[in-house]
Coordinates of C-alpha atoms in Angstrom, one line a residue:
X1 CA 27.1 -32.7 -21.8
X2 CA 26.4 -30.8 -25.0
X3 CA 22.7 -31.8 -24.8
X4 CA 22.5 -30.4 -21.2
X5 CA 24.1 -27.1 -22.3
X6 CA 21.5 -26.8 -25.1
X7 CA 18.6 -27.5 -22.6
X8 CA 20.0 -24.9 -20.2
X9 CA 20.3 -22.3 -23.1
X10 CA 16.7 -22.9 -24.1
X11 CA 15.6 -22.6 -20.5
X12 CA 17.4 -19.2 -20.1
X13 CA 15.9 -17.9 -23.4
X14 CA 12.4 -19.0 -22.2
X15 CA 13.0 -17.4 -18.9
X16 CA 14.1 -14.1 -20.4
X17 CA 11.0 -14.1 -22.7
X18 CA 8.7 -14.8 -19.8
X19 CA 10.2 -12.1 -17.6
X20 CA 10.1 -9.6 -20.4
X21 CA 6.3 -10.4 -20.9
X22 CA 5.7 -10.1 -17.2
X23 CA 7.3 -6.6 -17.0
X24 CA 5.6 -5.5 -20.2
X25 CA 2.2 -6.4 -18.9
X26 CA 2.8 -5.1 -15.4
X27 CA 4.3 -1.8 -16.6
X28 CA 2.1 -1.3 -19.7
X29 CA 5.0 0.3 -21.5
X30 CA 7.4 -1.1 -24.1
X31 CA 10.1 1.6 -23.4
X32 CA 10.0 1.1 -19.6
X33 CA 10.3 -2.6 -20.0
X34 CA 13.3 -2.2 -22.3
X35 CA 14.9 0.2 -19.8
X36 CA 14.5 -2.3 -17.0
X37 CA 16.6 -4.8 -18.9
X38 CA 19.1 -2.4 -20.4
X39 CA 20.0 -0.5 -17.2
X40 CA 22.8 -2.3 -15.2
X41 CA 21.6 -1.0 -11.8
X42 CA 18.3 -2.8 -12.1
X43 CA 18.0 -6.5 -11.4
X44 CA 16.4 -7.5 -14.8
X45 CA 18.8 -10.3 -15.5
X46 CA 18.8 -11.4 -11.9
X47 CA 15.1 -12.0 -12.3
X48 CA 15.8 -14.0 -15.5
X49 CA 18.2 -16.3 -13.6
X50 CA 15.6 -16.7 -10.8
X51 CA 12.9 -17.8 -13.2
X52 CA 15.4 -20.1 -15.0
X53 CA 16.0 -21.8 -11.6
X54 CA 12.2 -22.1 -11.1
X55 CA 11.7 -23.6 -14.5
X56 CA 14.6 -26.1 -14.0
X57 CA 13.3 -27.1 -10.6
X58 CA 9.7 -27.6 -11.7
X59 CA 10.8 -29.5 -14.8
X60 CA 12.5 -31.9 -12.5
X61 CA 9.4 -32.2 -10.4
X62 CA 7.1 -32.7 -13.4
X63 CA 9.5 -35.0 -15.2
X64 CA 9.5 -33.3 -18.6
X65 CA 11.8 -30.7 -20.1
X66 CA 10.3 -27.2 -20.4
X67 CA 6.8 -28.4 -19.3
X68 CA 7.0 -26.1 -16.2
X69 CA 6.5 -23.1 -18.5
X70 CA 2.9 -24.2 -18.8
X71 CA 2.5 -24.0 -15.0
X72 CA 4.7 -20.9 -14.1
X73 CA 3.9 -18.6 -17.1
X74 CA 0.1 -18.4 -16.7
X75 CA 0.3 -17.7 -12.9
X76 CA 3.1 -15.1 -13.3
X77 CA 1.4 -13.4 -16.3
X78 CA -2.0 -13.3 -14.5
X79 CA -0.5 -11.7 -11.5
X80 CA 1.2 -9.1 -13.7
X81 CA -2.1 -8.3 -15.4
X82 CA -3.9 -8.0 -12.0
X83 CA -1.1 -5.7 -10.8
X84 CA -1.5 -3.6 -13.9
X85 CA -5.2 -3.2 -13.2
X86 CA -4.8 -2.5 -9.5
X87 CA -2.2 0.3 -10.1
X88 CA -4.5 1.8 -12.8
X89 CA -7.6 1.9 -10.5
X90 CA -6.0 2.4 -7.0
X91 CA -2.5 3.7 -7.7
X92 CA -0.8 1.0 -5.7
X93 CA 1.0 -2.1 -7.1
X94 CA -0.1 -5.7 -6.3
X95 CA 1.0 -6.9 -2.9
X96 CA 1.0 -10.5 -1.6
X97 CA -1.4 -9.5 1.2
X98 CA -4.0 -8.4 -1.4
X99 CA -5.0 -12.0 -1.7
X100 CA -6.1 -12.0 2.0
X101 CA -9.2 -10.2 0.8
X102 CA -9.6 -11.8 -2.6
X103 CA -13.0 -13.0 -1.4
X104 CA -14.3 -9.5 -1.2
X105 CA -13.1 -8.7 -4.7
X106 CA -15.2 -11.6 -5.9
X107 CA -18.1 -10.4 -3.9
X108 CA -17.9 -7.0 -5.7
X109 CA -17.6 -8.7 -9.1
X110 CA -21.3 -8.3 -10.0
X111 CA -20.9 -4.5 -9.8
X112 CA -17.8 -4.7 -12.1
X113 CA -19.7 -6.9 -14.5
X114 CA -22.7 -4.5 -14.6
X115 CA -20.4 -1.6 -15.4
X116 CA -18.5 -3.4 -18.2
X117 CA -20.4 -6.4 -19.4
X118 CA -18.6 -6.7 -22.6
X119 CA -15.2 -6.7 -20.9
X120 CA -16.4 -9.2 -18.3
X121 CA -17.7 -11.5 -21.0
X122 CA -14.4 -11.3 -22.9
X123 CA -12.4 -12.1 -19.7
X124 CA -14.6 -15.1 -18.9
X125 CA -14.4 -16.4 -22.5
X126 CA -10.6 -15.8 -22.6
X127 CA -10.1 -17.5 -19.3
X128 CA -12.1 -20.5 -20.3
X129 CA -10.2 -20.8 -23.6
X130 CA -6.8 -20.3 -21.9
X131 CA -7.6 -23.1 -19.4
X132 CA -8.6 -25.4 -22.3
X133 CA -5.5 -24.6 -24.3
X134 CA -3.2 -25.1 -21.3
X135 CA -4.7 -28.5 -20.4
X136 CA -4.4 -29.6 -24.0
X137 CA -0.8 -28.4 -24.3
X138 CA 0.0 -30.1 -21.0
X139 CA -1.4 -33.4 -22.1
X140 CA 0.3 -33.2 -25.5
X141 CA 3.7 -32.3 -24.0
X142 CA 3.5 -35.2 -21.5
X143 CA 2.7 -37.6 -24.3
X144 CA 5.3 -36.5 -26.9
X145 CA 8.3 -35.6 -24.8
X146 CA 10.5 -38.3 -23.1
X147 CA 10.7 -38.3 -19.3
X148 CA 13.8 -36.9 -17.6
X149 CA 15.8 -39.7 -16.0
X150 CA 15.5 -39.9 -12.2
X151 CA 19.3 -39.3 -11.8
X152 CA 19.0 -36.1 -13.8
X153 CA 15.9 -34.9 -11.9
X154 CA 17.8 -35.4 -8.6
X155 CA 20.8 -33.6 -9.9
X156 CA 18.7 -30.6 -11.0
X157 CA 16.9 -30.4 -7.6
X158 CA 20.3 -30.7 -5.8
X159 CA 21.4 -27.5 -7.6
X160 CA 18.2 -25.5 -7.7
X161 CA 16.7 -26.0 -4.2
X162 CA 19.8 -24.6 -2.3
X163 CA 20.0 -21.7 -4.8
X164 CA 16.3 -20.8 -4.3
X165 CA 16.6 -21.2 -0.5
X166 CA 19.5 -18.8 -0.5
X167 CA 17.5 -16.3 -2.6
X168 CA 14.6 -16.5 -0.1
X169 CA 17.1 -15.9 2.7
X170 CA 18.2 -12.6 1.3
X171 CA 14.7 -11.2 0.6
X172 CA 14.1 -9.9 4.1
X173 CA 14.3 -6.1 3.4
X174 CA 14.6 -5.3 7.1
X175 CA 18.2 -6.7 7.1
X176 CA 21.2 -5.7 5.0
X177 CA 22.4 -8.3 2.5
X178 CA 25.7 -7.9 0.7
X179 CA 24.7 -10.4 -1.9
X180 CA 21.3 -8.8 -2.5
X181 CA 23.1 -5.5 -3.0
X182 CA 25.5 -7.0 -5.5
X183 CA 22.5 -8.4 -7.4
X184 CA 21.2 -4.8 -7.7
X185 CA 18.1 -5.6 -5.6
X186 CA 17.5 -2.5 -3.6
X187 CA 14.4 -2.6 -1.4
X188 CA 12.5 0.7 -1.6
X189 CA 9.7 -0.1 0.8
X190 CA 8.8 3.5 1.5
X191 CA 7.9 4.1 -2.1
X192 CA 6.3 1.0 -3.6
X193 CA 5.8 2.4 -7.1
X194 CA 9.5 3.0 -7.3
X195 CA 10.2 -0.4 -5.7
X196 CA 8.3 -2.2 -8.5
X197 CA 9.7 0.1 -11.1
X198 CA 13.3 -0.4 -10.0
X199 CA 13.3 -4.1 -8.9
X200 CA 10.7 -5.4 -11.4
X201 CA 7.3 -6.9 -10.7
X202 CA 8.5 -10.4 -9.5
X203 CA 11.2 -9.3 -7.2
X204 CA 9.3 -6.4 -5.7
X205 CA 6.3 -8.8 -5.1
X206 CA 8.7 -11.2 -3.3
X207 CA 10.2 -8.3 -1.2
X208 CA 6.7 -7.6 0.1
X209 CA 6.1 -11.1 1.4
X210 CA 7.8 -10.3 4.8
X211 CA 6.0 -7.0 5.3
X212 CA 3.6 -8.6 7.7
X213 CA 6.5 -8.6 10.1
X214 CA 6.6 -5.3 12.1
X215 CA 9.9 -4.5 13.7
X216 CA 10.2 -2.7 17.0
X217 CA 11.3 0.9 16.7
X218 CA 15.0 1.4 17.6
X219 CA 14.2 3.3 20.8
X220 CA 11.7 0.7 22.1
X221 CA 12.8 0.2 25.7
X222 CA 11.2 0.4 29.1
X223 CA 13.0 3.6 30.1
X224 CA 11.9 5.4 26.9
X225 CA 8.3 4.2 27.2
X226 CA 8.1 5.2 30.9
X227 CA 9.3 8.7 29.9
X228 CA 6.3 9.3 27.6
X229 CA 3.8 11.3 29.5
X230 CA 0.0 10.9 29.1
X231 CA -2.4 13.8 29.5
X232 CA -2.4 15.9 32.7
X233 CA -5.7 14.4 33.7
X234 CA -7.2 10.9 33.8
X235 CA -10.5 10.0 32.3
X236 CA -13.1 12.7 32.8
X237 CA -16.7 12.3 31.6
X238 CA -19.5 15.0 31.7
X239 CA -22.2 14.5 34.3
X240 CA -24.6 13.7 31.5
X241 CA -22.8 11.2 29.3
X242 CA -23.4 12.2 25.7
X243 CA -24.7 9.8 23.0
X244 CA -22.2 9.4 20.2
X245 CA -22.9 8.5 16.5
X246 CA -20.0 8.3 14.0
X247 CA -20.9 7.7 10.3
X248 CA -18.1 6.9 7.9
X249 CA -19.7 7.6 4.5
X250 CA -18.4 5.5 1.6
X251 CA -16.4 7.5 -0.9
X252 CA -18.1 10.8 0.3
X253 CA -16.5 13.7 -1.5
X254 CA -17.5 17.0 -3.1
X255 CA -17.9 16.2 -6.9
X256 CA -18.4 19.9 -7.7
X257 CA -14.6 20.1 -7.4
X258 CA -14.3 18.4 -10.8
X259 CA -13.2 21.1 -13.3
X260 CA -15.4 22.1 -16.2
X261 CA -18.3 20.3 -14.6
X262 CA -21.6 21.7 -13.4
X263 CA -23.8 19.7 -11.0
X264 CA -27.3 21.1 -10.2
X265 CA -28.6 21.3 -7.7
X266 CA -25.7 21.3 -5.2
X267 CA -25.5 17.6 -4.2
X268 CA -24.3 18.2 -0.7
X269 CA -25.8 21.5 0.6
X270 CA -26.5 20.2 4.2
X271 CA -22.9 18.9 4.8
X272 CA -21.5 22.0 3.2
X273 CA -23.5 24.2 5.7
X274 CA -22.2 22.5 8.8
X275 CA -18.8 21.3 7.5
X276 CA -16.1 21.4 10.2
X277 CA -13.1 20.7 8.1
X278 CA -11.6 17.9 6.1
X279 CA -10.2 14.4 6.6
X280 CA -6.8 14.0 5.0
X281 CA -7.3 10.4 3.9
X282 CA -4.3 8.1 3.9
X283 CA -5.9 6.3 0.9
X284 CA -7.3 7.1 -2.5
X285 CA -10.2 5.3 -4.3
X286 CA -10.3 2.3 -1.9
X287 CA -8.7 0.6 1.2
X288 CA -11.6 1.8 3.4
X289 CA -10.4 -0.4 6.3
X290 CA -7.1 1.6 6.7
X291 CA -9.1 4.9 7.1
X292 CA -11.4 3.1 9.6
X293 CA -8.5 1.8 11.5
X294 CA -7.1 5.3 12.2
X295 CA -10.5 6.8 13.0
X296 CA -11.4 4.1 15.6
X297 CA -8.0 3.7 17.3
X298 CA -6.3 7.1 17.0
X299 CA -3.3 5.2 15.6
X300 CA -1.6 5.8 12.3
X301 CA -0.9 3.8 9.2
X302 CA 2.2 5.9 8.8
X303 CA 4.0 3.7 11.3
X304 CA 3.1 0.4 9.6
X305 CA 4.8 -1.3 6.5
X306 CA 3.9 0.2 3.2
X307 CA 1.0 -1.6 1.6
X308 CA -0.1 -3.3 4.8
X309 CA -3.8 -3.6 5.9
X310 CA -3.9 -3.7 9.8
X311 CA -7.4 -5.2 9.8
X312 CA -6.1 -8.2 7.8
X313 CA -2.6 -8.6 9.2
X314 CA -2.1 -7.1 12.6
X315 CA -5.4 -7.1 14.7
X316 CA -5.0 -10.5 16.3
X317 CA -6.0 -9.6 19.9
X318 CA -7.5 -6.7 21.9
X319 CA -6.5 -3.3 20.5
X320 CA -7.5 0.0 22.3
X321 CA -10.2 1.8 20.5
X322 CA -13.1 4.2 20.9
X323 CA -15.4 1.2 21.3
X324 CA -13.4 -0.3 24.2
X325 CA -13.2 3.1 25.9
X326 CA -17.0 3.7 25.7
X327 CA -17.8 0.2 26.7
X328 CA -15.7 0.6 29.8
X329 CA -17.7 3.8 30.6
X330 CA -21.0 1.8 30.5
X331 CA -22.0 2.6 27.0
X332 CA -23.8 0.3 24.5
X333 CA -21.2 0.0 21.7
X334 CA -22.5 -1.0 18.3
X335 CA -20.9 -1.2 14.8
X336 CA -23.1 -1.3 11.8
X337 CA -22.4 -2.0 8.1
X338 CA -25.0 -3.3 5.7
X339 CA -22.7 -5.8 4.0
X340 CA -21.3 -9.3 4.8
X341 CA -19.5 -9.5 8.2
X342 CA -16.4 -11.1 6.8
X343 CA -15.6 -8.1 4.6
X344 CA -12.3 -6.5 5.7
X345 CA -12.3 -9.1 8.5
X346 CA -14.6 -6.8 10.4
X347 CA -16.2 -9.5 12.6
X348 CA -12.9 -10.3 14.2
X349 CA -11.6 -6.7 14.3
X350 CA -14.7 -5.2 15.9
X351 CA -14.6 -7.9 18.6
X352 CA -10.9 -7.1 19.2
X353 CA -11.8 -3.3 19.3
X354 CA -14.3 -4.0 22.1
X355 CA -17.7 -3.5 20.4
X356 CA -20.6 -5.2 22.1
X357 CA -22.1 -6.1 18.8
X358 CA -21.5 -5.9 15.1
X359 CA -24.6 -5.6 12.9
X360 CA -23.7 -6.8 9.4
X361 CA -26.2 -7.5 6.7
X362 CA -26.7 -11.0 8.2
X363 CA -27.9 -9.5 11.5
X364 CA -29.7 -6.4 10.4
X365 CA -33.4 -6.4 9.6
X366 CA -34.4 -6.3 5.9
X367 CA -32.9 -3.2 4.4
X368 CA -34.1 -1.1 1.4
X369 CA -31.8 -0.8 -1.6
X370 CA -31.1 2.2 -3.8
X371 CA -29.6 0.9 -7.0
X372 CA -27.8 -2.4 -6.3
X373 CA -26.7 -1.5 -2.8
X374 CA -28.3 -0.9 0.6
X375 CA -29.4 2.7 0.8
X376 CA -28.0 5.4 3.1
X377 CA -31.6 6.3 4.0
X378 CA -32.3 2.7 5.2
X379 CA -29.1 2.7 7.2
X380 CA -30.1 6.0 8.8
X381 CA -33.5 4.6 9.7
X382 CA -31.8 1.7 11.6
X383 CA -29.4 4.0 13.4
X384 CA -32.3 6.2 14.6
X385 CA -34.5 3.2 15.5
X386 CA -31.8 1.6 17.7
X387 CA -30.8 4.9 19.3
X388 CA -34.4 5.6 20.3
X389 CA -34.6 2.1 21.8
X390 CA -31.3 2.4 23.8
X391 CA -31.6 2.3 27.6
X392 CA -28.0 3.4 28.2
X393 CA -25.7 6.0 26.6
X394 CA -24.6 4.6 23.3
X395 CA -21.7 4.8 20.9
X396 CA -22.6 3.8 17.3
X397 CA -20.1 3.5 14.5
X398 CA -21.8 3.0 11.1
X399 CA -20.1 2.5 7.7
X400 CA -22.4 3.2 4.7
X401 CA -22.4 1.2 1.5
X402 CA -24.6 3.0 -1.1
X403 CA -21.7 5.2 -2.4
X404 CA -19.5 2.3 -3.2
X405 CA -18.1 2.1 -6.8
X406 CA -17.9 1.3 -9.6
X407 CA -20.3 4.1 -10.7
X408 CA -22.0 2.5 -13.6
X409 CA -24.0 4.9 -15.8
X410 CA -27.8 5.0 -15.0
X411 CA -27.5 3.2 -11.7
X412 CA -30.4 5.3 -10.5
X413 CA -33.6 5.4 -12.5
X414 CA -34.8 8.6 -10.9
X415 CA -31.8 10.9 -10.4
X416 CA -32.3 14.3 -8.7
X417 CA -29.1 15.9 -10.0
X418 CA -28.1 16.9 -13.5
X419 CA -24.5 17.0 -14.8
X420 CA -23.0 19.1 -17.5
X421 CA -19.3 18.3 -18.2
X422 CA -16.6 18.3 -20.8
X423 CA -16.3 14.6 -20.1
X424 CA -17.5 12.1 -22.6
X425 CA -21.2 11.0 -22.5
X426 CA -20.7 7.8 -20.6
X427 CA -18.2 9.3 -18.2
X428 CA -20.7 12.1 -17.6
X429 CA -23.3 9.5 -16.7
X430 CA -20.9 7.9 -14.3
X431 CA -20.3 11.3 -12.6
X432 CA -24.1 11.7 -12.4
X433 CA -24.4 8.3 -10.7
X434 CA -21.7 9.3 -8.2
X435 CA -23.3 12.7 -7.6
X436 CA -26.6 11.1 -6.9
X437 CA -25.0 8.9 -4.3
X438 CA -23.6 12.0 -2.6
X439 CA -27.0 13.7 -2.7
X440 CA -28.6 10.7 -1.0
X441 CA -25.9 10.6 1.7
X442 CA -26.2 14.3 2.3
X443 CA -30.0 14.1 2.7
X444 CA -29.6 11.1 5.1
X445 CA -27.1 13.0 7.3
X446 CA -29.5 15.9 7.5
X447 CA -32.2 13.6 8.7
X448 CA -29.8 12.5 11.4
X449 CA -29.2 16.1 12.4
X450 CA -33.0 16.9 12.4
X451 CA -33.6 13.9 14.6
X452 CA -30.7 14.8 17.0
X453 CA -31.9 18.4 17.3
X454 CA -35.2 17.2 18.9
X455 CA -33.4 15.1 21.5
X456 CA -33.0 16.3 25.1
X457 CA -29.9 14.2 25.7
X458 CA -26.6 15.6 24.5
X459 CA -25.9 14.0 21.2
X460 CA -22.7 14.2 19.1
X461 CA -22.5 13.3 15.5
X462 CA -19.4 12.8 13.4
X463 CA -19.6 12.4 9.7
X464 CA -16.8 12.0 7.2
X465 CA -15.8 10.4 3.9
X466 CA -13.2 7.7 3.9
X467 CA -11.5 8.6 0.6
X468 CA -12.1 10.1 -2.9
X469 CA -14.1 7.9 -5.2
X470 CA -12.5 5.7 -8.0
X471 CA -14.0 7.9 -10.8
X472 CA -11.1 7.0 -13.1
X473 CA -11.7 8.6 -16.5
X474 CA -13.8 11.4 -14.9
X475 CA -10.6 12.7 -13.3
X476 CA -8.6 12.7 -16.5
X477 CA -11.3 13.9 -18.9
X478 CA -12.2 16.9 -16.7
X479 CA -8.6 17.7 -16.0
X480 CA -8.8 17.1 -12.2
X481 CA -5.7 14.9 -12.4
X482 CA -3.3 13.8 -15.1
X483 CA -4.1 10.1 -14.5
X484 CA -6.9 8.1 -13.0
X485 CA -5.0 8.0 -9.6
X486 CA -2.6 10.5 -8.1
X487 CA 1.0 10.0 -7.2
X488 CA 1.4 9.2 -3.5
X489 CA 4.5 11.4 -3.4
X490 CA 2.9 14.6 -4.7
X491 CA 3.7 18.0 -3.0
X492 CA 1.5 18.6 0.0
X493 CA -0.9 21.0 -1.7
X494 CA -1.6 18.6 -4.5
X495 CA -1.8 15.7 -2.2
X496 CA -4.4 17.5 -0.1
X497 CA -6.5 18.2 -3.2
X498 CA -6.6 14.5 -4.0
X499 CA -7.0 13.2 -0.4
X500 CA -9.3 15.6 1.5
X501 CA -12.9 14.6 2.2
X502 CA -15.6 16.5 4.1
X503 CA -15.7 16.2 7.9
X504 CA -18.5 17.3 10.2
X505 CA -18.3 17.2 14.0
X506 CA -21.7 18.4 15.4
X507 CA -23.6 18.4 18.6
X508 CA -27.2 19.3 19.4
X509 CA -25.9 21.5 22.2
X510 CA -23.3 23.6 20.4
X511 CA -23.8 23.0 16.7
X512 CA -20.9 22.3 14.3
X513 CA -17.3 22.5 15.5
X514 CA -15.7 25.0 13.2
X515 CA -12.2 25.6 11.7
X516 CA -10.8 22.1 12.3
X517 CA -8.9 22.3 9.1
X518 CA -7.5 19.2 7.4
X519 CA -6.6 16.4 9.8
X520 CA -5.6 12.8 9.6
X521 CA -8.3 10.3 10.6
X522 CA -6.2 9.4 13.6
X523 CA -7.1 12.8 15.1
X524 CA -10.8 12.3 14.7
X525 CA -11.1 10.8 18.3
X526 CA -9.6 14.0 19.7
X527 CA -12.2 16.2 17.9
X528 CA -15.0 13.8 19.0
X529 CA -13.9 13.9 22.6
X530 CA -13.6 17.7 22.6
X531 CA -17.1 18.1 21.2
X532 CA -18.4 15.6 23.8
X533 CA -16.6 17.2 26.7
X534 CA -14.6 14.1 27.5
X535 CA -10.9 14.0 28.7
X536 CA -8.7 11.0 28.2
X537 CA -4.9 10.4 28.7
X538 CA -4.4 9.3 25.1
X539 CA -7.3 10.6 23.0
X540 CA -7.2 14.1 24.3
X541 CA -3.9 14.2 26.3
X542 CA -1.4 12.7 23.9
X543 CA -3.3 13.3 20.7
X544 CA -3.9 16.8 21.8
X545 CA -0.2 17.4 21.9
X546 CA 0.2 15.9 18.4
X547 CA -2.6 18.1 17.1
X548 CA -1.0 21.2 18.5
X549 CA 2.1 20.5 16.3
X550 CA 0.7 18.6 13.3
X551 CA -2.5 18.4 11.3
X552 CA -1.5 15.4 9.1
X553 CA 0.6 12.4 9.9
X554 CA 1.1 10.5 6.7
X555 CA 3.6 8.0 5.5
X556 CA 5.4 10.4 3.1
X557 CA 4.6 13.8 4.7
X558 CA 4.0 15.5 8.0
X559 CA 1.9 18.7 7.6
X560 CA 2.0 21.3 10.3
X561 CA 0.6 24.8 10.4
X562 CA 4.1 26.1 9.6
X563 CA 4.5 23.8 6.5
X564 CA 5.1 20.3 5.3
X565 CA 8.0 17.9 5.9
X566 CA 8.4 15.5 2.9
X567 CA 9.9 12.0 3.4
X568 CA 10.2 12.6 7.1
X569 CA 10.4 8.8 7.9
X570 CA 13.7 8.6 5.8
X571 CA 15.4 11.3 7.8
X572 CA 18.0 10.5 10.5
X573 CA 16.3 12.8 13.1
X574 CA 12.6 12.4 13.6
X575 CA 10.6 14.8 15.8
X576 CA 10.5 13.2 19.3
X577 CA 6.8 13.7 19.5
X578 CA 6.3 11.6 16.3
X579 CA 8.7 9.0 17.6
X580 CA 6.6 8.8 20.9
X581 CA 3.5 8.4 18.7
X582 CA 5.1 5.4 16.9
X583 CA 6.4 3.9 20.2
X584 CA 2.9 4.1 21.9
X585 CA 1.3 2.5 18.9
X586 CA 3.8 -0.3 18.6
X587 CA 3.6 -1.0 22.3
X588 CA -0.2 -1.2 22.2
X589 CA -0.4 -3.4 19.1
X590 CA 2.7 -5.5 19.0
X591 CA 4.8 -4.9 22.2
X592 CA 4.5 -5.6 25.9
X593 CA 1.6 -3.1 26.5
X594 CA 3.7 -1.4 29.1
X595 CA 2.1 2.0 28.4
X596 CA -1.4 0.7 28.1
X597 CA -2.5 1.0 31.8
X598 CA -1.4 4.7 31.8
X599 CA -2.7 5.7 28.4
X600 CA -5.7 3.4 28.0
X601 CA -7.0 2.7 31.6
X602 CA -9.8 0.2 32.4
X603 CA -9.8 -1.6 29.0
X604 CA -12.5 -4.3 29.0
X605 CA -11.9 -7.7 27.4
X606 CA -13.5 -8.5 24.0
X607 CA -16.8 -10.3 24.5
X608 CA -17.5 -11.6 21.0
X609 CA -19.7 -9.7 18.5

């Protein structure tokens, strides 16, 4: 019995040391880590008990005392390190669903290696050495330590497995748990930074496992759905159906906004001349697919679990979109992106959205590169070539690639812009690489305008950036931000400064639409339809009502012409219009599609892209 008590004490000590290291790596702060364990309203010691149970259970499975540390510790510490890097670059913690797109992270690894070859080499060498040491330690421990008797292994599992099963059962944040509350585990799913800070890396990560489950809004019922009115008219198209081209330009933003930085010549004179307003992006530095989701569907990420990626988690069947509408109206509908089709699950998503075809790099003709990535100029050539060959009205949605980070110094051998900045030499060179990408995107868009101006057919162009670029040190060294990423819960004015990207809505009949202001991507379909002279029950009817009251619908803030409402989703009373917005989206994506025939009439079935 005394021996068992000694083993248990050692296990608890090892667990406490491991949890402390996990938090220290994830937080990157000794003081914050000490605070996590010293404050009684935080579940630091609950996490220690949880890891002790895991160590005991895996020791029983592997048959040696304390050998599980060689299995559990490397995985947990690696996840903490990845989480630390993600929050440094993108401002969000590590979520379980991030591993759904781990393949695309590996695909971008060559760019990361090119930017920091020394760091990449050190990581590879350290990884190889760590694996060697772990294998050696594992073999040594198996050889020198006596096996645990089968009776003791069974007894350990008999205690540990029910305890772990009970812990799993209380981790569904959507339901109240008295035990979870007593253990000081308080899910803060609307603010994931605080969730990870308060509950610790391990428990917050576990709390996010069920986030793929989207619960029906409390008011989701047939009577409530039937009471939501579509627009006053049905679908109405102009006699001459306009051609539509939407370009989502990767990380397109105005770099002249960087303080104490001069860029000559102006890298975006053409977009600046016809700019209609701004897109208030729901993301910063990445997560392009979430911006794309809003722009193509007219739905909002604000009504989905924090940290979720609808392209990866929720698009499993047909979803109403601009593509499905235009295909129902006899248009050729094409999506284009000069990268692999699996990226962001686009092959499946574009089929579910109703595109006739998706032209990824595998299906496009040979494309010219500028630097390491396919050029915006080459993508524009392909858009124009296919438009000229089209026999029917067309809707084309193109996502560029050239402007993707990281922005390694001297990416371009023949830059057309010069940068003078207070930033350090290499950071200034990174700013120059980014500014050159913007200049290329700006020239490519002007080519598209020049081409459209010569057409007789009514042609509508929409151009916007998906989010600000991940410029990291450029933001801090110039004083644009205090850190490399902004706080998601900033006041509205600051949030706008860190989220707004240029938006152009232009037609060859009327020129640029003006004074749009700053809008969420979910309102882009409304502006597009207004420029094209199209009426629709949802895209102009319902979204028109939303636009009359709100400019921005974001998870933490609603912005109206009269002011901003912070933390609106945590209030007991939510504007009925916003609640209707949430109900319509849930019904179309997850519910019974009761409202779909009224708001999205004549939806075609996906055909396979």
